[in-house]
Tab-separated table of N, CA and C in Angstrom:
chain	number	residue	atom	x	y	z
A	1	MET	N	0.916	-0.843	0.181
A	1	MET	CA	-0.186	-0.319	-0.043
A	1	MET	C	0.854	1.141	0.491
A	2	ARG	N	0.593	2.261	-0.635
A	2	ARG	CA	1.235	3.280	-0.761
A	2	ARG	C	0.979	4.018	-0.028
A	3	THR	N	1.503	4.897	1.142
A	3	THR	CA	1.040	6.257	1.881
A	3	THR	C	1.560	7.500	1.114
A	4	TYR	N	0.817	8.477	0.629
A	4	TYR	CA	1.396	9.739	0.532
A	4	TYR	C	0.989	10.593	1.811
A	5	GLY	N	2.350	11.542	1.294
A	5	GLY	CA	2.215	12.469	2.306
A	5	GLY	C	1.693	13.625	2.061
A	6	LYS	N	1.899	14.483	2.776
A	6	LYS	CA	0.840	16.469	3.017
A	6	LYS	C	0.432	15.875	1.602
A	7	ASN	N	-1.431	15.901	1.475
A	7	ASN	CA	-2.126	16.757	-0.047
A	7	ASN	C	-1.538	17.578	-0.772
A	8	LYS	N	-1.105	17.261	-1.601
A	8	LYS	CA	-0.222	18.758	-2.372
A	8	LYS	C	-2.757	20.135	-2.824
A	9	GLY	N	-2.457	21.187	-2.866
A	9	GLY	CA	-3.796	21.819	-3.261
A	9	GLY	C	-3.672	22.367	-2.072
A	10	PHE	N	-5.458	23.052	-2.706
A	10	PHE	CA	-6.288	24.020	-1.741
A	10	PHE	C	-6.744	23.244	-0.718
A	11	SER	N	-7.383	23.931	0.738
A	11	SER	CA	-8.793	23.524	1.323
A	11	SER	C	-10.128	24.200	1.173
A	12	LEU	N	-10.554	23.708	1.308
A	12	LEU	CA	-12.032	24.552	0.280
A	12	LEU	C	-12.278	25.497	1.492
A	13	VAL	N	-11.263	26.310	2.496
A	13	VAL	CA	-12.157	27.278	3.518
A	13	VAL	C	-10.722	27.799	2.636
A	14	GLU	N	-9.787	27.887	1.950
A	14	GLU	CA	-8.629	28.830	1.309
A	14	GLU	C	-9.345	29.366	0.109
A	15	THR	N	-10.028	28.453	-0.649
A	15	THR	CA	-10.686	28.192	-1.523
A	15	THR	C	-11.613	29.387	-1.776
A	16	VAL	N	-12.508	30.347	-0.872
A	16	VAL	CA	-13.992	30.255	-0.124
A	16	VAL	C	-13.190	31.531	0.280
A	17	ALA	N	-11.885	31.631	0.662
A	17	ALA	CA	-12.146	32.948	0.813
A	17	ALA	C	-11.352	34.238	0.111
A	18	ALA	N	-10.501	32.815	-0.988
A	18	ALA	CA	-10.231	33.705	-2.018
A	18	ALA	C	-10.557	34.118	-3.159
A	19	SER	N	-11.822	33.422	-3.279
A	19	SER	CA	-13.469	33.425	-3.753
A	19	SER	C	-13.581	35.395	-3.419
A	20	VAL	N	-14.101	35.335	-1.596
A	20	VAL	CA	-14.359	36.014	-1.408
A	20	VAL	C	-13.775	37.352	-1.469
A	21	LEU	N	-12.616	37.089	-1.254
A	21	LEU	CA	-11.560	38.369	-1.443
A	21	LEU	C	-11.620	38.810	-3.254
A	22	LEU	N	-11.813	38.169	-4.041
A	22	LEU	CA	-11.409	38.436	-5.610
A	22	LEU	C	-13.028	39.205	-5.773
A	23	SER	N	-14.420	38.467	-5.129
A	23	SER	CA	-15.414	39.478	-5.640
A	23	SER	C	-15.621	41.036	-4.633
A	24	LEU	N	-14.692	41.174	-3.911
A	24	LEU	CA	-14.688	42.410	-3.012
A	24	LEU	C	-14.117	43.040	-4.089
A	25	ALA	N	-12.903	42.984	-4.996
A	25	ALA	CA	-12.256	43.878	-5.226
A	25	ALA	C	-12.354	43.850	-6.769
A	26	VAL	N	-13.901	42.727	-7.201
A	26	VAL	CA	-14.488	43.437	-8.560
A	26	VAL	C	-15.581	43.758	-8.073
A	27	VAL	N	-16.249	44.440	-7.110
A	27	VAL	CA	-17.653	44.985	-6.307
A	27	VAL	C	-16.833	46.136	-6.270
A	28	THR	N	-15.363	46.836	-6.008
A	28	THR	CA	-14.608	47.334	-5.859
A	28	THR	C	-14.543	48.529	-6.835
A	29	LEU	N	-13.808	47.878	-7.820
A	29	LEU	CA	-13.160	48.548	-8.909
A	29	LEU	C	-14.421	48.882	-10.021
A	30	SER	N	-15.728	48.742	-9.430
A	30	SER	CA	-16.416	48.904	-10.446
A	30	SER	C	-17.613	49.628	-9.877
A	31	THR	N	-17.885	49.184	-8.914
A	31	THR	CA	-17.564	51.240	-7.691
A	31	THR	C	-17.298	52.192	-8.213
A	32	ILE	N	-16.115	52.595	-8.598
A	32	ILE	CA	-14.507	53.723	-8.743
A	32	ILE	C	-15.394	53.343	-9.878
A	33	SER	N	-15.458	52.399	-11.058
A	33	SER	CA	-15.276	53.034	-12.572
A	33	SER	C	-17.137	53.415	-12.538
A	34	THR	N	-17.494	53.121	-12.189
A	34	THR	CA	-19.208	53.955	-12.544
A	34	THR	C	-19.581	55.681	-11.418
A	35	ARG	N	-19.115	55.659	-10.582
A	35	ARG	CA	-18.197	57.085	-9.825
A	35	ARG	C	-17.736	57.718	-10.787
A	36	SER	N	-16.645	57.386	-11.487
A	36	SER	CA	-15.751	57.583	-12.180
A	36	SER	C	-16.835	58.320	-13.784
A	37	VAL	N	-17.036	57.289	-14.005
A	37	VAL	CA	-18.125	57.807	-15.594
A	37	VAL	C	-18.898	58.651	-14.987
A	38	LEU	N	-19.542	58.642	-13.634
A	38	LEU	CA	-20.559	59.894	-13.691
A	38	LEU	C	-19.986	61.428	-13.387
A	39	ASN	N	-19.079	61.292	-13.040
A	39	ASN	CA	-18.142	62.288	-12.530
A	39	ASN	C	-18.106	63.427	-13.473
A	40	VAL	N	-17.949	62.068	-14.786
A	40	VAL	CA	-17.598	62.564	-16.569
A	40	VAL	C	-18.617	63.961	-16.362
A	41	LYS	N	-19.617	63.118	-16.712
A	41	LYS	CA	-20.784	63.210	-17.429
A	41	LYS	C	-21.006	64.507	-17.161
A	42	ASN	N	-20.785	64.677	-15.430
A	42	ASN	CA	-20.965	65.859	-14.322
A	42	ASN	C	-20.454	67.448	-15.158
A	43	ASN	N	-18.886	66.644	-15.202
A	43	ASN	CA	-18.073	67.611	-15.390
A	43	ASN	C	-18.454	68.260	-16.995
A	44	ARG	N	-19.178	67.273	-17.692
A	44	ARG	CA	-19.503	67.829	-18.932
A	44	ARG	C	-20.194	69.338	-18.966
A	45	GLU	N	-21.596	68.665	-18.232
A	45	GLU	CA	-22.854	69.003	-18.118
A	45	GLU	C	-22.222	70.632	-17.593
A	46	TYR	N	-21.930	70.687	-16.343
A	46	TYR	CA	-21.147	72.222	-16.215
A	46	TYR	C	-20.144	72.134	-16.749
A	47	GLU	N	-19.862	72.630	-17.843
A	47	GLU	CA	-18.907	72.658	-18.759
A	47	GLU	C	-19.969	73.548	-19.937
A	48	GLN	N	-21.054	72.350	-19.626
A	48	GLN	CA	-21.582	73.422	-21.199
A	48	GLN	C	-22.644	73.921	-20.441
A	49	ALA	N	-22.798	74.291	-19.464
A	49	ALA	CA	-23.634	75.361	-18.306
A	49	ALA	C	-22.811	77.039	-18.611
A	50	TRP	N	-22.143	76.812	-18.197
A	50	TRP	CA	-20.848	78.081	-18.514
A	50	TRP	C	-20.612	78.101	-19.841
A	51	GLU	N	-20.623	77.504	-20.711
A	51	GLU	CA	-20.525	77.797	-22.186
A	51	GLU	C	-21.171	78.767	-22.204
A	52	ILE	N	-23.227	77.987	-22.012
A	52	ILE	CA	-24.219	78.747	-22.524
A	52	ILE	C	-24.051	80.227	-22.002
A	53	LEU	N	-23.852	80.410	-20.718
A	53	LEU	CA	-23.901	81.582	-19.206
A	53	LEU	C	-22.860	82.215	-19.901
A	54	ASN	N	-21.859	81.920	-20.722
A	54	ASN	CA	-21.125	83.160	-21.252
A	54	ASN	C	-20.801	83.642	-22.441
A	55	ARG	N	-21.780	82.497	-23.530
A	55	ARG	CA	-22.191	82.760	-24.238
A	55	ARG	C	-23.714	83.908	-24.535
A	56	GLN	N	-24.582	83.961	-23.179
A	56	GLN	CA	-24.929	84.994	-23.293
A	56	GLN	C	-24.558	86.297	-22.871
A	57	LEU	N	-23.607	86.135	-21.915
A	57	LEU	CA	-22.938	87.721	-21.840
A	57	LEU	C	-22.613	87.886	-22.873
A	58	THR	N	-22.014	86.772	-23.686
A	58	THR	CA	-21.371	88.421	-24.902
A	58	THR	C	-22.119	88.592	-25.869
A	59	TYR	N	-23.790	88.113	-25.889
A	59	TYR	CA	-24.335	88.423	-26.757
A	59	TYR	C	-24.641	89.368	-26.202
A	60	ILE	N	-25.114	89.182	-25.114
A	60	ILE	CA	-26.103	90.825	-24.094
A	60	ILE	C	-24.811	92.049	-24.350
A	61	ASP	N	-23.574	91.720	-24.324
A	61	ASP	CA	-22.840	92.453	-24.741
A	61	ASP	C	-22.247	93.261	-25.701
A	62	TYR	N	-22.213	91.823	-26.799
A	62	TYR	CA	-22.380	92.779	-27.945
A	62	TYR	C	-23.572	93.412	-28.402
A	63	MET	N	-24.507	93.021	-27.858
A	63	MET	CA	-25.957	93.977	-28.541
A	63	MET	C	-26.696	94.794	-28.284
A	64	GLY	N	-26.105	94.801	-27.069
A	64	GLY	CA	-26.161	96.036	-26.143
A	64	GLY	C	-27.668	95.979	-24.975
A	65	VAL	N	-26.878	96.158	-23.958
A	65	VAL	CA	-27.918	95.638	-22.418
A	65	VAL	C	-29.617	96.829	-23.107
A	66	GLU	N	-29.920	97.617	-23.458
A	66	GLU	CA	-31.526	98.072	-23.565
A	66	GLU	C	-31.487	97.854	-24.567
A	67	ALA	N	-31.571	97.370	-26.091
A	67	ALA	CA	-30.674	96.273	-26.954
A	67	ALA	C	-31.659	95.056	-26.576
A	68	PHE	N	-30.964	94.145	-25.863
A	68	PHE	CA	-31.323	92.941	-24.896
A	68	PHE	C	-32.743	93.132	-24.663
A	69	MET	N	-32.967	94.361	-23.929
A	69	MET	CA	-33.863	94.390	-23.006
A	69	MET	C	-35.497	94.822	-23.200
A	70	GLU	N	-35.054	95.334	-24.655
A	70	GLU	CA	-35.782	95.783	-26.097
A	70	GLU	C	-36.757	94.846	-26.384
A	71	GLN	N	-36.041	94.100	-26.388
A	71	GLN	CA	-36.087	92.721	-27.127
A	71	GLN	C	-37.441	91.186	-26.638
A	72	GLY	N	-36.424	91.430	-25.149
A	72	GLY	CA	-38.130	90.510	-24.012
A	72	GLY	C	-37.611	89.190	-23.862
A	73	GLU	N	-36.371	88.840	-23.969
A	73	GLU	CA	-36.253	87.282	-24.055
A	73	GLU	C	-35.865	86.875	-22.877
A	74	PHE	N	-35.701	87.145	-21.856
A	74	PHE	CA	-34.911	87.403	-20.531
A	74	PHE	C	-35.205	85.685	-20.153
A	75	SER	N	-35.706	84.602	-20.390
A	75	SER	CA	-35.127	83.160	-20.376
A	75	SER	C	-35.790	82.081	-21.945
A	76	GLY	N	-35.180	81.009	-21.838
A	76	GLY	CA	-35.395	79.891	-22.753
A	76	GLY	C	-34.384	78.454	-21.800
A	77	LYS	N	-35.184	78.029	-22.971
A	77	LYS	CA	-33.691	77.134	-23.052
A	77	LYS	C	-32.831	75.915	-24.269
A	78	LEU	N	-32.155	75.262	-24.278
A	78	LEU	CA	-30.932	75.249	-25.036
A	78	LEU	C	-31.065	73.753	-24.305
A	79	GLY	N	-30.938	72.954	-25.778
A	79	GLY	CA	-30.462	70.979	-25.158
A	79	GLY	C	-31.745	70.514	-25.878
A	80	ASP	N	-31.830	69.353	-26.752
A	80	ASP	CA	-32.459	68.097	-27.086
A	80	ASP	C	-32.693	67.048	-26.157
A	81	GLU	N	-33.782	66.433	-25.390
A	81	GLU	CA	-34.412	65.696	-24.556
A	81	GLU	C	-34.062	64.513	-25.453
A	82	GLU	N	-34.589	64.264	-26.744
A	82	GLU	CA	-34.698	63.260	-27.896
A	82	GLU	C	-33.823	62.594	-28.188
A	83	SER	N	-32.357	63.804	-28.339
A	83	SER	CA	-31.162	63.802	-29.090
A	83	SER	C	-30.358	62.901	-27.981
A	84	GLY	N	-31.028	62.851	-26.396
A	84	GLY	CA	-29.466	62.125	-25.774
A	84	GLY	C	-29.138	63.833	-25.057
A	85	GLU	N	-29.762	64.961	-24.924
A	85	GLU	CA	-28.619	66.419	-25.343
A	85	GLU	C	-29.512	66.185	-23.800
A	86	THR	N	-28.341	67.125	-22.409
A	86	THR	CA	-28.855	67.462	-21.581
A	86	THR	C	-29.483	69.271	-21.606
A	87	VAL	N	-31.042	69.206	-21.303
A	87	VAL	CA	-31.398	70.440	-21.568
A	87	VAL	C	-31.196	71.512	-20.107
A	88	HIS	N	-30.652	72.908	-20.996
A	88	HIS	CA	-30.257	74.259	-19.681
A	88	HIS	C	-31.079	74.792	-20.150
A	89	GLU	N	-31.202	75.087	-19.149
A	89	GLU	CA	-33.057	76.859	-19.272
A	89	GLU	C	-31.635	77.752	-18.207
A	90	TRP	N	-31.643	78.735	-19.608
A	90	TRP	CA	-30.993	79.937	-19.344
A	90	TRP	C	-32.424	80.772	-18.275
A	91	ALA	N	-31.204	81.964	-17.363
A	91	ALA	CA	-32.344	82.708	-17.058
A	91	ALA	C	-31.493	84.493	-16.431
A	92	VAL	N	-32.252	85.504	-17.048
A	92	VAL	CA	-31.447	86.645	-17.080
A	92	VAL	C	-32.120	87.594	-16.886
A	93	ASP	N	-31.406	88.664	-15.407
A	93	ASP	CA	-32.238	89.291	-14.911
A	93	ASP	C	-31.417	90.585	-14.947
A	94	ILE	N	-31.935	91.439	-15.278
A	94	ILE	CA	-30.917	93.352	-15.577
A	94	ILE	C	-31.960	94.092	-14.634
A	95	ASN	N	-31.169	94.476	-13.924
A	95	ASN	CA	-31.775	95.846	-12.860
A	95	ASN	C	-30.708	97.254	-13.641
A	96	GLU	N	-30.917	98.762	-13.580
A	96	GLU	CA	-30.088	99.118	-13.928
A	96	GLU	C	-29.685	100.527	-12.970
A	97	SER	N	-28.890	100.719	-13.215
A	97	SER	CA	-28.132	101.194	-11.714
A	97	SER	C	-28.613	102.369	-10.856
A	98	SER	N	-29.065	103.116	-9.772
A	98	SER	CA	-29.523	103.639	-9.493
A	98	SER	C	-28.268	104.773	-8.709
A	99	ASP	N	-27.272	105.122	-9.217
A	99	ASP	CA	-26.244	105.605	-9.064
A	99	ASP	C	-25.909	106.438	-10.081
A	100	TYR	N	-25.552	105.450	-11.026
A	100	TYR	CA	-25.154	105.862	-12.474
A	100	TYR	C	-25.854	105.452	-13.935
A	101	THR	N	-26.026	106.140	-14.641
A	101	THR	CA	-26.957	105.793	-15.890
A	101	THR	C	-25.813	105.256	-16.951
A	102	GLY	N	-27.373	104.322	-17.452
A	102	GLY	CA	-26.078	103.653	-18.659
A	102	GLY	C	-25.498	102.021	-18.132
A	103	LEU	N	-25.130	102.171	-16.629
A	103	LEU	CA	-24.554	100.801	-15.755
A	103	LEU	C	-25.913	99.697	-15.752
A	104	TYR	N	-25.808	98.195	-15.768
A	104	TYR	CA	-26.736	97.627	-15.815
A	104	TYR	C	-25.856	96.147	-15.260
A	105	SER	N	-26.395	95.902	-13.842
A	105	SER	CA	-26.858	94.732	-13.070
A	105	SER	C	-27.091	93.274	-13.495
A	106	VAL	N	-26.695	92.522	-14.375
A	106	VAL	CA	-26.792	91.642	-15.100
A	106	VAL	C	-26.579	90.281	-14.303
A	107	ASP	N	-27.891	89.270	-14.322
A	107	ASP	CA	-27.577	88.658	-13.377
A	107	ASP	C	-28.055	87.330	-14.468
A	108	ILE	N	-27.381	86.129	-14.256
A	108	ILE	CA	-27.789	85.359	-15.349
A	108	ILE	C	-27.443	84.000	-14.899
A	109	LYS	N	-28.186	82.840	-14.740
A	109	LYS	CA	-28.764	81.671	-14.052
A	109	LYS	C	-28.879	80.417	-14.808
A	110	ILE	N	-27.692	79.624	-15.333
A	110	ILE	CA	-28.347	78.010	-15.931
A	110	ILE	C	-28.830	77.497	-14.615
A	111	THR	N	-30.191	76.711	-15.627
A	111	THR	CA	-30.828	75.251	-14.307
A	111	THR	C	-30.166	74.086	-15.531
A	112	TRP	N	-29.961	73.005	-15.220
A	112	TRP	CA	-30.356	72.208	-15.876
A	112	TRP	C	-30.630	70.428	-14.548
A	113	GLY	N	-31.178	69.593	-14.727
A	113	GLY	CA	-31.406	68.545	-14.789
A	113	GLY	C	-32.488	68.316	-13.916
A	114	PRO	N	-32.861	66.805	-13.428
A	114	PRO	CA	-34.523	67.153	-12.910
A	114	PRO	C	-35.074	67.326	-11.892
A	115	GLU	N	-36.188	67.659	-11.476
A	115	GLU	CA	-36.505	68.249	-10.577
A	115	GLU	C	-35.558	68.406	-9.380
A	116	ARG	N	-36.006	66.787	-8.998
A	116	ARG	CA	-34.854	66.391	-7.508
A	116	ARG	C	-33.584	66.495	-7.944
A	117	GLY	N	-32.590	66.933	-7.427
A	117	GLY	CA	-30.901	67.223	-7.490
A	117	GLY	C	-31.207	67.909	-8.819
A	118	ARG	N	-31.617	69.520	-9.243
A	118	ARG	CA	-31.546	70.589	-10.350
A	118	ARG	C	-30.354	71.370	-9.401
A	119	ARG	N	-29.336	71.462	-10.511
A	119	ARG	CA	-27.707	71.971	-10.536
A	119	ARG	C	-28.007	73.160	-11.026
A	120	SER	N	-27.494	74.118	-11.024
A	120	SER	CA	-27.197	75.843	-11.559
A	120	SER	C	-25.933	75.699	-10.941
A	121	VAL	N	-25.205	76.826	-12.906
A	121	VAL	CA	-24.284	77.349	-12.216
A	121	VAL	C	-24.596	79.408	-12.012
A	122	SER	N	-24.284	80.101	-11.682
A	122	SER	CA	-24.876	81.512	-12.064
A	122	SER	C	-23.583	82.598	-11.774
A	123	ALA	N	-24.379	83.587	-12.881
A	123	ALA	CA	-22.785	84.951	-12.408
A	123	ALA	C	-24.082	85.894	-12.533
A	124	SER	N	-22.758	86.888	-11.526
A	124	SER	CA	-22.858	88.630	-12.186
A	124	SER	C	-22.685	89.314	-12.551
A	125	THR	N	-22.641	90.839	-13.555
A	125	THR	CA	-21.820	91.225	-13.477
A	125	THR	C	-22.904	92.826	-13.672
A	126	LEU	N	-21.783	94.067	-14.571
A	126	LEU	CA	-22.016	94.661	-14.259
A	126	LEU	C	-21.281	95.305	-16.100
A	127	LEU	N	-22.240	95.546	-16.527
A	127	LEU	CA	-22.357	96.014	-18.116
A	127	LEU	C	-23.186	96.894	-18.119
A	128	ASN	N	-21.647	98.047	-18.511
A	128	ASN	CA	-22.052	99.698	-19.135
A	128	ASN	C	-23.061	99.944	-20.930
A	129	GLU	N	-23.995	100.313	-20.501
A	129	GLU	CA	-24.526	100.675	-22.971
A	129	GLU	C	-23.577	101.026	-23.626
A	130	ASP	N	-23.811	101.232	-24.300
A	130	ASP	CA	-22.373	102.499	-25.256
A	130	ASP	C	-22.701	102.757	-25.122
A	131	THR	N	-22.016	103.820	-26.230
A	131	THR	CA	-22.000	105.898	-25.219
A	131	THR	C	-23.364	105.804	-27.244
A	132	SER	N	-23.653	106.859	-27.168
A	132	SER	CA	-24.781	106.901	-28.076
A	132	SER	C	-23.843	107.947	-29.475
A	133	GLU	N	-24.538	107.617	-30.387
A	133	GLU	CA	-24.138	108.346	-32.037
A	133	GLU	C	-24.182	109.661	-31.389
A	134	SER	N	-25.220	110.299	-31.163
A	134	SER	CA	-24.915	111.714	-30.434
A	134	SER	C	-23.697	112.267	-29.029
A	135	GLU	N	-23.380	111.386	-28.504
A	135	GLU	CA	-22.486	110.900	-27.423
A	135	GLU	C	-21.104	110.882	-27.786
A	136	LEU	N	-21.162	110.533	-29.117
A	136	LEU	CA	-19.741	110.377	-30.389
A	136	LEU	C	-19.775	111.524	-30.856
A	137	GLU	N	-20.475	112.411	-31.244
A	137	GLU	CA	-20.108	113.424	-31.787
A	137	GLU	C	-19.909	114.316	-31.021
A	138	LEU	N	-20.300	114.477	-29.525
A	138	LEU	CA	-19.786	115.760	-29.267
A	138	LEU	C	-18.857	115.778	-28.584
A	139	LEU	N	-18.384	113.857	-28.151
A	139	LEU	CA	-17.368	113.725	-28.059
A	139	LEU	C	-15.968	114.204	-29.010
A	140	GLU	N	-16.346	114.460	-30.837
A	140	GLU	CA	-15.997	114.562	-31.559
A	140	GLU	C	-15.285	115.847	-31.462
A	141	THR	N	-16.392	116.498	-31.395
A	141	THR	CA	-16.328	118.304	-31.739
A	141	THR	C	-15.971	118.972	-31.108
A	142	GLN	N	-16.051	118.592	-29.046
A	142	GLN	CA	-14.878	119.309	-27.711
A	142	GLN	C	-13.187	119.353	-28.569
A	143	PRO	N	-12.838	120.198	-27.917
A	143	PRO	CA	-10.869	120.554	-28.412
A	143	PRO	C	-10.382	119.845	-26.950
A	144	GLU	N	-9.798	119.141	-27.287
A	144	GLU	CA	-8.417	118.481	-26.777
A	144	GLU	C	-8.120	119.332	-25.309
């Protein structure tokens, strides 16, 4: 009869312990990847919101504050849910300064996301109305 020395291989307890450790590592890595993907998506949405805000401010400055106010469009939506784009809503609030004529306080707020957990960015700045043609003529005729 043959006698064998120590059995070679892994016991059931060692195999179960290794399986548990491996599954914990896989769950941890998948959680980290999921959070990373969500953070990238959130950052992209914030970048889009800041780009929209910057575009609106540039548009108001280029058009002129008074002309923008005459247009009467102080809010709107950008994006398309059907194509998978995030819908960003923008709103502009313009108030004339009581201290200086031609100086306006411009507040812009961009919001997006579901009603619960809505995200937003906002900015406030001061813009002055461009000098009118009659003021430019007056400046040109005055001696230095």
